[in-house]
Every structure is written in C-alpha cells, then in structure tokens.
JSON list of C-alpha atoms in Angstrom, two decimals:
[
{"chain": "A", "resi": 100, "resn": "GLY", "atom": "CA", "xyz": [5.17, 26.83, 1.85]},
{"chain": "A", "resi": 101, "resn": "ASN", "atom": "CA", "xyz": [2.50, 24.43, 3.01]},
{"chain": "A", "resi": 102, "resn": "HIS", "atom": "CA", "xyz": [3.20, 22.56, 6.25]},
{"chain": "A", "resi": 103, "resn": "ASN", "atom": "CA", "xyz": [1.75, 19.37, 4.73]},
{"chain": "A", "resi": 104, "resn": "GLU", "atom": "CA", "xyz": [4.24, 19.26, 1.85]},
{"chain": "A", "resi": 105, "resn": "ILE", "atom": "CA", "xyz": [7.96, 18.46, 2.15]},
{"chain": "A", "resi": 106, "resn": "HIS", "atom": "CA", "xyz": [10.12, 19.26, -0.91]},
{"chain": "A", "resi": 107, "resn": "TYR", "atom": "CA", "xyz": [13.10, 17.01, -1.61]},
{"chain": "A", "resi": 108, "resn": "PRO", "atom": "CA", "xyz": [16.09, 18.66, -3.31]},
{"chain": "A", "resi": 109, "resn": "CYS", "atom": "CA", "xyz": [16.90, 17.22, -6.74]},
{"chain": "A", "resi": 110, "resn": "PRO", "atom": "CA", "xyz": [20.23, 17.67, -8.56]},
{"chain": "A", "resi": 111, "resn": "VAL", "atom": "CA", "xyz": [18.49, 18.75, -11.77]},
{"chain": "A", "resi": 112, "resn": "LYS", "atom": "CA", "xyz": [16.53, 21.94, -12.40]},
{"chain": "A", "resi": 113, "resn": "ASP", "atom": "CA", "xyz": [13.69, 20.39, -14.44]},
{"chain": "A", "resi": 114, "resn": "PHE", "atom": "CA", "xyz": [12.45, 17.86, -11.86]},
{"chain": "A", "resi": 115, "resn": "SER", "atom": "CA", "xyz": [11.00, 18.24, -8.36]},
{"chain": "A", "resi": 116, "resn": "LEU", "atom": "CA", "xyz": [9.70, 15.71, -5.88]},
{"chain": "A", "resi": 117, "resn": "SER", "atom": "CA", "xyz": [7.62, 16.35, -2.80]},
{"chain": "A", "resi": 118, "resn": "LYS", "atom": "CA", "xyz": [5.81, 14.31, -0.17]},
{"chain": "A", "resi": 119, "resn": "ILE", "atom": "CA", "xyz": [2.37, 15.34, 1.07]},
{"chain": "A", "resi": 120, "resn": "ASP", "atom": "CA", "xyz": [1.00, 14.07, 4.40]},
{"chain": "A", "resi": 121, "resn": "ILE", "atom": "CA", "xyz": [-2.68, 14.66, 5.12]},
{"chain": "A", "resi": 122, "resn": "THR", "atom": "CA", "xyz": [-4.85, 13.42, 7.96]},
{"chain": "A", "resi": 123, "resn": "ALA", "atom": "CA", "xyz": [-8.35, 11.93, 7.85]},
{"chain": "A", "resi": 124, "resn": "GLY", "atom": "CA", "xyz": [-10.93, 14.55, 6.88]},
{"chain": "A", "resi": 125, "resn": "GLU", "atom": "CA", "xyz": [-8.30, 17.05, 5.68]},
{"chain": "A", "resi": 126, "resn": "THR", "atom": "CA", "xyz": [-8.32, 18.45, 2.14]},
{"chain": "A", "resi": 127, "resn": "TYR", "atom": "CA", "xyz": [-5.33, 19.47, 0.03]},
{"chain": "A", "resi": 128, "resn": "THR", "atom": "CA", "xyz": [-5.31, 21.23, -3.34]},
{"chain": "A", "resi": 129, "resn": "ILE", "atom": "CA", "xyz": [-2.56, 20.78, -5.92]},
{"chain": "A", "resi": 130, "resn": "HIS", "atom": "CA", "xyz": [-2.20, 23.55, -8.50]},
{"chain": "A", "resi": 131, "resn": "ALA", "atom": "CA", "xyz": [-0.26, 22.13, -11.44]},
{"chain": "A", "resi": 132, "resn": "ASN", "atom": "CA", "xyz": [1.99, 24.47, -13.43]},
{"chain": "A", "resi": 133, "resn": "SER", "atom": "CA", "xyz": [3.44, 21.55, -15.40]},
{"chain": "A", "resi": 134, "resn": "LEU", "atom": "CA", "xyz": [2.44, 17.97, -16.08]},
{"chain": "A", "resi": 135, "resn": "GLU", "atom": "CA", "xyz": [2.42, 16.32, -12.65]},
{"chain": "A", "resi": 136, "resn": "ILE", "atom": "CA", "xyz": [2.42, 12.75, -11.45]},
{"chain": "A", "resi": 137, "resn": "VAL", "atom": "CA", "xyz": [0.59, 12.16, -8.18]},
{"chain": "A", "resi": 138, "resn": "LEU", "atom": "CA", "xyz": [1.13, 8.77, -6.50]},
{"chain": "A", "resi": 139, "resn": "LEU", "atom": "CA", "xyz": [-0.80, 7.63, -3.44]},
{"chain": "A", "resi": 140, "resn": "MET", "atom": "CA", "xyz": [1.51, 5.55, -1.24]},
{"chain": "A", "resi": 141, "resn": "GLU", "atom": "CA", "xyz": [-0.62, 5.09, 1.90]},
{"chain": "A", "resi": 142, "resn": "GLY", "atom": "CA", "xyz": [-4.23, 5.61, 2.92]},
{"chain": "A", "resi": 143, "resn": "GLU", "atom": "CA", "xyz": [-7.29, 6.36, 0.84]},
{"chain": "A", "resi": 144, "resn": "VAL", "atom": "CA", "xyz": [-8.36, 9.67, -0.65]},
{"chain": "A", "resi": 145, "resn": "HIS", "atom": "CA", "xyz": [-11.20, 11.06, -2.72]},
{"chain": "A", "resi": 146, "resn": "VAL", "atom": "CA", "xyz": [-10.23, 13.26, -5.65]},
{"chain": "A", "resi": 147, "resn": "GLU", "atom": "CA", "xyz": [-12.89, 15.80, -6.57]},
{"chain": "A", "resi": 148, "resn": "THR", "atom": "CA", "xyz": [-14.55, 14.86, -9.91]},
{"chain": "A", "resi": 149, "resn": "LEU", "atom": "CA", "xyz": [-12.48, 11.64, -10.24]},
{"chain": "A", "resi": 150, "resn": "GLY", "atom": "CA", "xyz": [-13.40, 9.43, -7.31]},
{"chain": "A", "resi": 151, "resn": "THR", "atom": "CA", "xyz": [-11.48, 7.28, -4.85]},
{"chain": "A", "resi": 152, "resn": "MET", "atom": "CA", "xyz": [-7.75, 6.59, -5.00]},
{"chain": "A", "resi": 153, "resn": "LYS", "atom": "CA", "xyz": [-6.20, 3.63, -3.17]},
{"chain": "A", "resi": 154, "resn": "PRO", "atom": "CA", "xyz": [-2.50, 2.90, -2.49]},
{"chain": "A", "resi": 155, "resn": "SER", "atom": "CA", "xyz": [-0.35, 2.59, -5.63]},
{"chain": "A", "resi": 156, "resn": "ASN", "atom": "CA", "xyz": [-2.94, 4.50, -7.72]},
{"chain": "A", "resi": 157, "resn": "THR", "atom": "CA", "xyz": [-1.36, 7.14, -9.92]},
{"chain": "A", "resi": 158, "resn": "LEU", "atom": "CA", "xyz": [-2.91, 10.29, -11.29]},
{"chain": "A", "resi": 159, "resn": "LEU", "atom": "CA", "xyz": [-1.62, 12.59, -14.05]},
{"chain": "A", "resi": 160, "resn": "VAL", "atom": "CA", "xyz": [-2.53, 16.24, -13.65]},
{"chain": "A", "resi": 161, "resn": "LEU", "atom": "CA", "xyz": [-2.31, 18.42, -16.76]},
{"chain": "A", "resi": 162, "resn": "PRO", "atom": "CA", "xyz": [-0.68, 21.86, -16.65]},
{"chain": "A", "resi": 163, "resn": "ASN", "atom": "CA", "xyz": [-2.84, 24.79, -15.50]},
{"chain": "A", "resi": 164, "resn": "ASN", "atom": "CA", "xyz": [-5.25, 22.49, -13.65]},
{"chain": "A", "resi": 165, "resn": "ALA", "atom": "CA", "xyz": [-5.96, 21.96, -9.98]},
{"chain": "A", "resi": 166, "resn": "ILE", "atom": "CA", "xyz": [-7.16, 18.92, -8.08]},
{"chain": "A", "resi": 167, "resn": "THR", "atom": "CA", "xyz": [-8.58, 18.80, -4.58]},
{"chain": "A", "resi": 168, "resn": "ILE", "atom": "CA", "xyz": [-7.87, 15.71, -2.52]},
{"chain": "A", "resi": 169, "resn": "LYS", "atom": "CA", "xyz": [-9.79, 14.76, 0.63]},
{"chain": "A", "resi": 170, "resn": "ALA", "atom": "CA", "xyz": [-8.35, 12.07, 2.86]},
{"chain": "A", "resi": 171, "resn": "SER", "atom": "CA", "xyz": [-10.77, 9.48, 4.21]},
{"chain": "A", "resi": 172, "resn": "GLN", "atom": "CA", "xyz": [-7.87, 8.24, 6.35]},
{"chain": "A", "resi": 173, "resn": "LYS", "atom": "CA", "xyz": [-4.27, 9.36, 6.94]},
{"chain": "A", "resi": 174, "resn": "ALA", "atom": "CA", "xyz": [-2.62, 9.53, 3.52]},
{"chain": "A", "resi": 175, "resn": "VAL", "atom": "CA", "xyz": [0.90, 9.83, 2.11]},
{"chain": "A", "resi": 176, "resn": "ILE", "atom": "CA", "xyz": [1.17, 11.18, -1.44]},
{"chain": "A", "resi": 177, "resn": "PHE", "atom": "CA", "xyz": [4.22, 11.77, -3.62]},
{"chain": "A", "resi": 178, "resn": "ARG", "atom": "CA", "xyz": [4.15, 14.44, -6.29]},
{"chain": "A", "resi": 179, "resn": "ALA", "atom": "CA", "xyz": [6.63, 14.68, -9.20]},
{"chain": "A", "resi": 180, "resn": "TYR", "atom": "CA", "xyz": [6.66, 17.83, -11.32]},
{"chain": "A", "resi": 181, "resn": "VAL", "atom": "CA", "xyz": [8.68, 20.45, -13.18]},
{"chain": "A", "resi": 182, "resn": "PRO", "atom": "CA", "xyz": [9.23, 23.48, -10.92]}
]
C-alpha cells in the first residue's frame, strides 16, 4: 500500500474510506476502479486538467479514470469508493 493513504475498516463490503495526507509539492495519483468521491478537508491542491481545489471542495471520479493531485500546501483528502 501507499504510505500516504490510510484505509479505515468499514463493516460493509461495498464501501471503503481512506485518508490521504500529502505534503507541499508532493503529487498523488488516484486510480478509480469504481465511482469515487474525493473530498479535500485541509490545504490546497491542483488537480491535473481540472484546476485548484480548496477545503470542502468535492470531486467525483468516474470508474476506470485516474486523477493526479499536486499539493501546493500540506493537504488532507478523504476518498470514498467501492473496493
């Protein structure tokens, strides 16, 4: 697994939640196998092809797509998806 992403156990098999911590200047790529909800809780990031996300911004990622996130400052992101 990736050291930036912490997976939280969920009592159901069709839902997963993880927290992603990235530092300023670091990039992180999410490869979506299902519809995913990405929520920026802290910091500011730039999402390739989409622009800047600020706290409380939410992004939906369609299945079989990938997004690359670059943090302009320390960022905390939550990701909800079907495993």
